[in-house]
């Protein structure tokens, strides 16, 4: 009886196909979190831990983001089975973040994990100054991606090349879109902003640019992704204590229904008068 129940559990796990969301904690990398999720599910199903070579064939799992920094807390969309093929669509959808920036300090990674490269006065900056600057970064803007990113040169990530000590030039500025940008708190040197943006956007670059626009500098101290496409951190992301076959099965059903109900991509006006699709 117990053996039959175990086989049924394993069969259910291996039949999973679709998308669901988890909470990526601070500390481990996104790859480490995904491996932990896979091992937890295989153990519950009573399936022996496969070799590294066979791991992806035993239970195919992937996540939508190429570069989730370990020092940040994220809602992470996970694809399982055939759902891994749906992940590319999540990369282009809208996202929401809450970021805490620190004025007067810049780092090479544009966040608290990096080496301080510059310090400037910030006492002259007022709340009104910051709110005025935020308006300049709303809508269709040009943004230079950070060197510490998943963008590649010669088949290797820029971040990997920089860590090796190689001289790497920043990628040219590219068009990105910011749907909403609001100041939530201002207690110098710290400030908190909520950002809703499109695909290919880097909040770390935004905070760095905000600091320079204020004739100072700034870096990200904390960053939380609260929404990815239709999935929200509060409503849909499973914490580690809910990484069970039963909970994930229910979450897959809810999330796939949510995707079916998601409205078609909307358009916003750009300066040329042409519309830009939300999911471009």
One Martini backbone bead per residue (centre of mass of N, CA, C, O) as a GRO file, in nm:
protein
  280
    1UNK     BB    1   0.061   0.062  -0.023
    2UNK     BB    2   0.304   0.250   0.020
    3UNK     BB    3   0.430   0.191  -0.257
    4UNK     BB    4   0.191   0.296  -0.428
    5UNK     BB    5   0.196   0.586  -0.317
    6UNK     BB    6   0.483   0.651  -0.413
    7UNK     BB    7   0.429   0.610  -0.716
    8UNK     BB    8   0.207   0.825  -0.740
    9UNK     BB    9   0.383   1.064  -0.654
   10UNK     BB   10   0.595   1.036  -0.876
   11UNK     BB   11   0.397   1.057  -1.116
   12UNK     BB   12   0.297   1.340  -1.051
   13UNK     BB   13   0.562   1.490  -1.067
   14UNK     BB   14   0.639   1.389  -1.370
   15UNK     BB   15   0.360   1.541  -1.485
   16UNK     BB   16   0.455   1.815  -1.466
   17UNK     BB   17   0.319   2.126  -1.624
   18UNK     BB   18   0.457   2.456  -1.600
   19UNK     BB   19   0.384   2.736  -1.384
   20UNK     BB   20   0.552   2.889  -1.101
   21UNK     BB   21   0.608   3.034  -0.770
   22UNK     BB   22   0.887   3.163  -0.580
   23UNK     BB   23   1.099   3.219  -0.303
   24UNK     BB   24   1.393   3.398  -0.309
   25UNK     BB   25   1.640   3.406  -0.107
   26UNK     BB   26   1.884   3.519   0.060
   27UNK     BB   27   2.221   3.414  -0.062
   28UNK     BB   28   2.151   3.219  -0.266
   29UNK     BB   29   2.141   3.117  -0.563
   30UNK     BB   30   1.926   3.037  -0.809
   31UNK     BB   31   2.054   2.759  -0.870
   32UNK     BB   32   2.053   2.653  -0.577
   33UNK     BB   33   1.748   2.672  -0.534
   34UNK     BB   34   1.667   2.479  -0.762
   35UNK     BB   35   1.816   2.231  -0.654
   36UNK     BB   36   1.663   2.222  -0.386
   37UNK     BB   37   1.385   2.181  -0.508
   38UNK     BB   38   1.439   1.919  -0.660
   39UNK     BB   39   1.540   1.747  -0.414
   40UNK     BB   40   1.281   1.773  -0.245
   41UNK     BB   41   1.087   1.634  -0.449
   42UNK     BB   42   1.237   1.366  -0.490
   43UNK     BB   43   1.232   1.281  -0.193
   44UNK     BB   44   0.922   1.272  -0.158
   45UNK     BB   45   0.896   1.056  -0.405
   46UNK     BB   46   1.142   0.844  -0.375
   47UNK     BB   47   1.375   0.950  -0.557
   48UNK     BB   48   1.670   0.909  -0.647
   49UNK     BB   49   1.952   1.073  -0.669
   50UNK     BB   50   2.082   1.201  -0.934
   51UNK     BB   51   2.294   1.269  -1.146
   52UNK     BB   52   2.401   1.544  -1.298
   53UNK     BB   53   2.344   1.439  -1.590
   54UNK     BB   54   2.032   1.332  -1.507
   55UNK     BB   55   1.871   1.559  -1.364
   56UNK     BB   56   1.711   1.703  -1.604
   57UNK     BB   57   1.564   1.432  -1.695
   58UNK     BB   58   1.402   1.364  -1.436
   59UNK     BB   59   1.361   1.696  -1.365
   60UNK     BB   60   1.235   1.962  -1.530
   61UNK     BB   61   1.396   2.275  -1.443
   62UNK     BB   62   1.328   2.635  -1.445
   63UNK     BB   63   1.414   2.981  -1.493
   64UNK     BB   64   1.362   3.322  -1.608
   65UNK     BB   65   1.637   3.419  -1.493
   66UNK     BB   66   1.981   3.500  -1.556
   67UNK     BB   67   2.034   3.730  -1.299
   68UNK     BB   68   2.021   3.640  -0.972
   69UNK     BB   69   2.109   3.783  -0.703
   70UNK     BB   70   2.197   3.666  -0.388
   71UNK     BB   71   2.134   3.950  -0.223
   72UNK     BB   72   1.841   3.899  -0.316
   73UNK     BB   73   1.480   3.926  -0.321
   74UNK     BB   74   1.261   3.691  -0.498
   75UNK     BB   75   1.049   3.646  -0.745
   76UNK     BB   76   1.021   3.316  -0.899
   77UNK     BB   77   0.988   3.169  -1.204
   78UNK     BB   78   0.880   2.832  -1.266
   79UNK     BB   79   0.965   2.557  -1.471
   80UNK     BB   80   0.792   2.251  -1.562
   81UNK     BB   81   0.872   2.071  -1.798
   82UNK     BB   82   0.707   2.219  -2.058
   83UNK     BB   83   0.724   2.500  -1.903
   84UNK     BB   84   1.018   2.588  -1.988
   85UNK     BB   85   0.916   2.704  -2.274
   86UNK     BB   86   0.763   2.963  -2.126
   87UNK     BB   87   0.989   3.154  -2.000
   88UNK     BB   88   1.057   3.365  -2.224
   89UNK     BB   89   0.790   3.531  -2.182
   90UNK     BB   90   0.871   3.643  -1.891
   91UNK     BB   91   1.110   3.835  -1.977
   92UNK     BB   92   0.903   4.052  -2.134
   93UNK     BB   93   0.752   4.126  -1.903
   94UNK     BB   94   0.631   4.268  -1.639
   95UNK     BB   95   0.770   4.443  -1.349
   96UNK     BB   96   0.821   4.451  -0.986
   97UNK     BB   97   0.984   4.683  -0.754
   98UNK     BB   98   1.178   4.715  -0.450
   99UNK     BB   99   1.402   4.986  -0.365
  100UNK     BB  100   1.713   5.048  -0.192
  101UNK     BB  101   1.889   5.345  -0.173
  102UNK     BB  102   2.225   5.498  -0.173
  103UNK     BB  103   2.362   5.785  -0.110
  104UNK     BB  104   2.709   5.871  -0.187
  105UNK     BB  105   2.737   5.577  -0.336
  106UNK     BB  106   2.957   5.365  -0.531
  107UNK     BB  107   2.968   5.067  -0.735
  108UNK     BB  108   3.063   4.817  -0.958
  109UNK     BB  109   2.760   4.666  -0.925
  110UNK     BB  110   2.532   4.870  -0.804
  111UNK     BB  111   2.577   4.733  -0.514
  112UNK     BB  112   2.646   4.600  -0.192
  113UNK     BB  113   2.855   4.370  -0.315
  114UNK     BB  114   3.052   4.584  -0.391
  115UNK     BB  115   3.294   4.807  -0.478
  116UNK     BB  116   3.397   5.105  -0.386
  117UNK     BB  117   3.434   5.393  -0.627
  118UNK     BB  118   3.245   5.622  -0.484
  119UNK     BB  119   3.219   5.953  -0.316
  120UNK     BB  120   2.946   6.178  -0.226
  121UNK     BB  121   2.762   6.427  -0.167
  122UNK     BB  122   2.396   6.460  -0.022
  123UNK     BB  123   2.277   6.696   0.163
  124UNK     BB  124   2.143   6.872  -0.083
  125UNK     BB  125   1.924   6.662  -0.105
  126UNK     BB  126   1.588   6.644  -0.180
  127UNK     BB  127   1.281   6.522  -0.218
  128UNK     BB  128   1.212   6.698  -0.463
  129UNK     BB  129   1.456   6.626  -0.632
  130UNK     BB  130   1.392   6.325  -0.656
  131UNK     BB  131   1.108   6.344  -0.781
  132UNK     BB  132   1.202   6.496  -1.037
  133UNK     BB  133   1.396   6.274  -1.140
  134UNK     BB  134   1.194   6.040  -1.175
  135UNK     BB  135   1.046   6.162  -1.423
  136UNK     BB  136   1.296   6.113  -1.622
  137UNK     BB  137   1.249   5.774  -1.568
  138UNK     BB  138   0.975   5.788  -1.729
  139UNK     BB  139   0.912   5.561  -1.967
  140UNK     BB  140   1.095   5.612  -2.248
  141UNK     BB  141   1.428   5.494  -2.228
  142UNK     BB  142   1.775   5.503  -2.176
  143UNK     BB  143   2.003   5.215  -2.108
  144UNK     BB  144   2.282   5.106  -1.925
  145UNK     BB  145   2.414   4.826  -1.860
  146UNK     BB  146   2.566   4.640  -1.646
  147UNK     BB  147   2.851   4.458  -1.617
  148UNK     BB  148   2.697   4.300  -1.393
  149UNK     BB  149   2.583   4.055  -1.607
  150UNK     BB  150   2.428   3.834  -1.857
  151UNK     BB  151   2.565   3.959  -2.064
  152UNK     BB  152   2.744   3.908  -2.374
  153UNK     BB  153   3.094   3.815  -2.473
  154UNK     BB  154   3.199   3.568  -2.654
  155UNK     BB  155   2.996   3.373  -2.468
  156UNK     BB  156   3.037   3.561  -2.213
  157UNK     BB  157   2.989   3.700  -1.932
  158UNK     BB  158   3.057   4.005  -1.816
  159UNK     BB  159   3.098   3.928  -1.516
  160UNK     BB  160   3.318   3.715  -1.572
  161UNK     BB  161   3.526   3.899  -1.711
  162UNK     BB  162   3.561   4.101  -1.479
  163UNK     BB  163   3.655   3.890  -1.262
  164UNK     BB  164   3.918   3.823  -1.447
  165UNK     BB  165   4.026   4.129  -1.536
  166UNK     BB  166   3.892   4.226  -1.781
  167UNK     BB  167   3.843   4.447  -2.037
  168UNK     BB  168   3.520   4.606  -2.029
  169UNK     BB  169   3.267   4.722  -2.217
  170UNK     BB  170   2.994   4.877  -2.231
  171UNK     BB  171   2.698   4.867  -2.328
  172UNK     BB  172   2.487   5.011  -2.506
  173UNK     BB  173   2.232   5.193  -2.515
  174UNK     BB  174   1.886   5.109  -2.443
  175UNK     BB  175   1.563   5.050  -2.477
  176UNK     BB  176   1.323   5.128  -2.220
  177UNK     BB  177   1.057   5.069  -1.970
  178UNK     BB  178   0.857   5.289  -1.751
  179UNK     BB  179   0.550   5.290  -1.593
  180UNK     BB  180   0.647   5.312  -1.281
  181UNK     BB  181   0.767   5.580  -1.043
  182UNK     BB  182   0.813   5.579  -0.686
  183UNK     BB  183   0.827   5.744  -0.380
  184UNK     BB  184   0.825   5.604  -0.044
  185UNK     BB  185   1.117   5.698   0.078
  186UNK     BB  186   1.309   5.963   0.279
  187UNK     BB  187   1.635   5.886   0.443
  188UNK     BB  188   1.910   6.010   0.459
  189UNK     BB  189   2.072   5.812   0.230
  190UNK     BB  190   1.789   5.685   0.202
  191UNK     BB  191   1.579   5.522  -0.052
  192UNK     BB  192   1.242   5.441  -0.175
  193UNK     BB  193   1.130   5.241  -0.456
  194UNK     BB  194   0.888   5.197  -0.711
  195UNK     BB  195   0.891   4.954  -0.988
  196UNK     BB  196   0.767   4.952  -1.328
  197UNK     BB  197   0.868   4.725  -1.589
  198UNK     BB  198   1.029   4.596  -1.845
  199UNK     BB  199   1.221   4.431  -2.032
  200UNK     BB  200   1.572   4.466  -1.976
  201UNK     BB  201   1.575   4.582  -1.687
  202UNK     BB  202   1.779   4.786  -1.450
  203UNK     BB  203   1.778   4.892  -1.129
  204UNK     BB  204   2.076   4.949  -1.082
  205UNK     BB  205   2.099   5.159  -1.311
  206UNK     BB  206   1.887   5.351  -1.212
  207UNK     BB  207   2.020   5.431  -0.941
  208UNK     BB  208   2.282   5.531  -1.066
  209UNK     BB  209   2.146   5.753  -1.244
  210UNK     BB  210   2.014   5.912  -1.017
  211UNK     BB  211   2.271   6.001  -0.874
  212UNK     BB  212   2.391   6.160  -1.120
  213UNK     BB  213   2.146   6.354  -1.158
  214UNK     BB  214   2.215   6.465  -0.846
  215UNK     BB  215   2.531   6.510  -0.827
  216UNK     BB  216   2.607   6.215  -0.745
  217UNK     BB  217   2.543   5.897  -0.588
  218UNK     BB  218   2.435   5.541  -0.627
  219UNK     BB  219   2.304   5.245  -0.454
  220UNK     BB  220   2.203   4.922  -0.396
  221UNK     BB  221   2.081   4.761  -0.099
  222UNK     BB  222   1.782   4.675  -0.187
  223UNK     BB  223   1.594   4.395  -0.351
  224UNK     BB  224   1.249   4.342  -0.469
  225UNK     BB  225   1.047   4.116  -0.627
  226UNK     BB  226   0.678   4.145  -0.662
  227UNK     BB  227   0.657   4.107  -0.990
  228UNK     BB  228   0.565   3.861  -1.259
  229UNK     BB  229   0.357   3.943  -1.442
  230UNK     BB  230   0.083   3.781  -1.281
  231UNK     BB  231   0.286   3.741  -1.048
  232UNK     BB  232   0.297   3.747  -0.691
  233UNK     BB  233   0.449   3.741  -0.392
  234UNK     BB  234   0.194   3.733  -0.202
  235UNK     BB  235   0.000   3.518  -0.376
  236UNK     BB  236   0.217   3.295  -0.541
  237UNK     BB  237   0.466   3.254  -0.362
  238UNK     BB  238   0.661   2.993  -0.250
  239UNK     BB  239   0.775   2.882   0.024
  240UNK     BB  240   0.984   2.637   0.142
  241UNK     BB  241   0.751   2.497   0.322
  242UNK     BB  242   0.588   2.457   0.016
  243UNK     BB  243   0.785   2.233  -0.120
  244UNK     BB  244   0.546   2.045  -0.250
  245UNK     BB  245   0.358   1.847  -0.443
  246UNK     BB  246   0.084   1.957  -0.354
  247UNK     BB  247   0.137   2.266  -0.364
  248UNK     BB  248   0.243   2.276  -0.659
  249UNK     BB  249  -0.003   2.158  -0.796
  250UNK     BB  250  -0.194   2.389  -0.712
  251UNK     BB  251  -0.021   2.624  -0.826
  252UNK     BB  252  -0.029   2.539  -1.122
  253UNK     BB  253  -0.332   2.573  -1.160
  254UNK     BB  254  -0.351   2.874  -1.085
  255UNK     BB  255  -0.132   2.989  -1.280
  256UNK     BB  256  -0.250   2.884  -1.551
  257UNK     BB  257  -0.516   3.035  -1.523
  258UNK     BB  258  -0.393   3.318  -1.506
  259UNK     BB  259  -0.265   3.315  -1.791
  260UNK     BB  260  -0.538   3.286  -1.945
  261UNK     BB  261  -0.654   3.569  -1.808
  262UNK     BB  262  -0.458   3.738  -1.934
  263UNK     BB  263  -0.416   4.013  -2.083
  264UNK     BB  264  -0.343   4.168  -2.343
  265UNK     BB  265  -0.119   4.358  -2.469
  266UNK     BB  266  -0.027   4.673  -2.412
  267UNK     BB  267  -0.008   5.024  -2.478
  268UNK     BB  268   0.233   5.282  -2.516
  269UNK     BB  269   0.344   5.592  -2.551
  270UNK     BB  270   0.569   5.752  -2.747
  271UNK     BB  271   0.745   6.014  -2.888
  272UNK     BB  272   0.654   5.915  -3.190
  273UNK     BB  273   0.346   5.785  -3.144
  274UNK     BB  274   0.413   5.501  -3.100
  275UNK     BB  275   0.354   5.192  -3.000
  276UNK     BB  276   0.420   4.985  -2.706
  277UNK     BB  277   0.460   4.677  -2.610
  278UNK     BB  278   0.461   4.521  -2.313
  279UNK     BB  279   0.587   4.229  -2.453
  280UNK     BB  280   0.856   4.317  -2.626
   0.00000   0.00000   0.00000
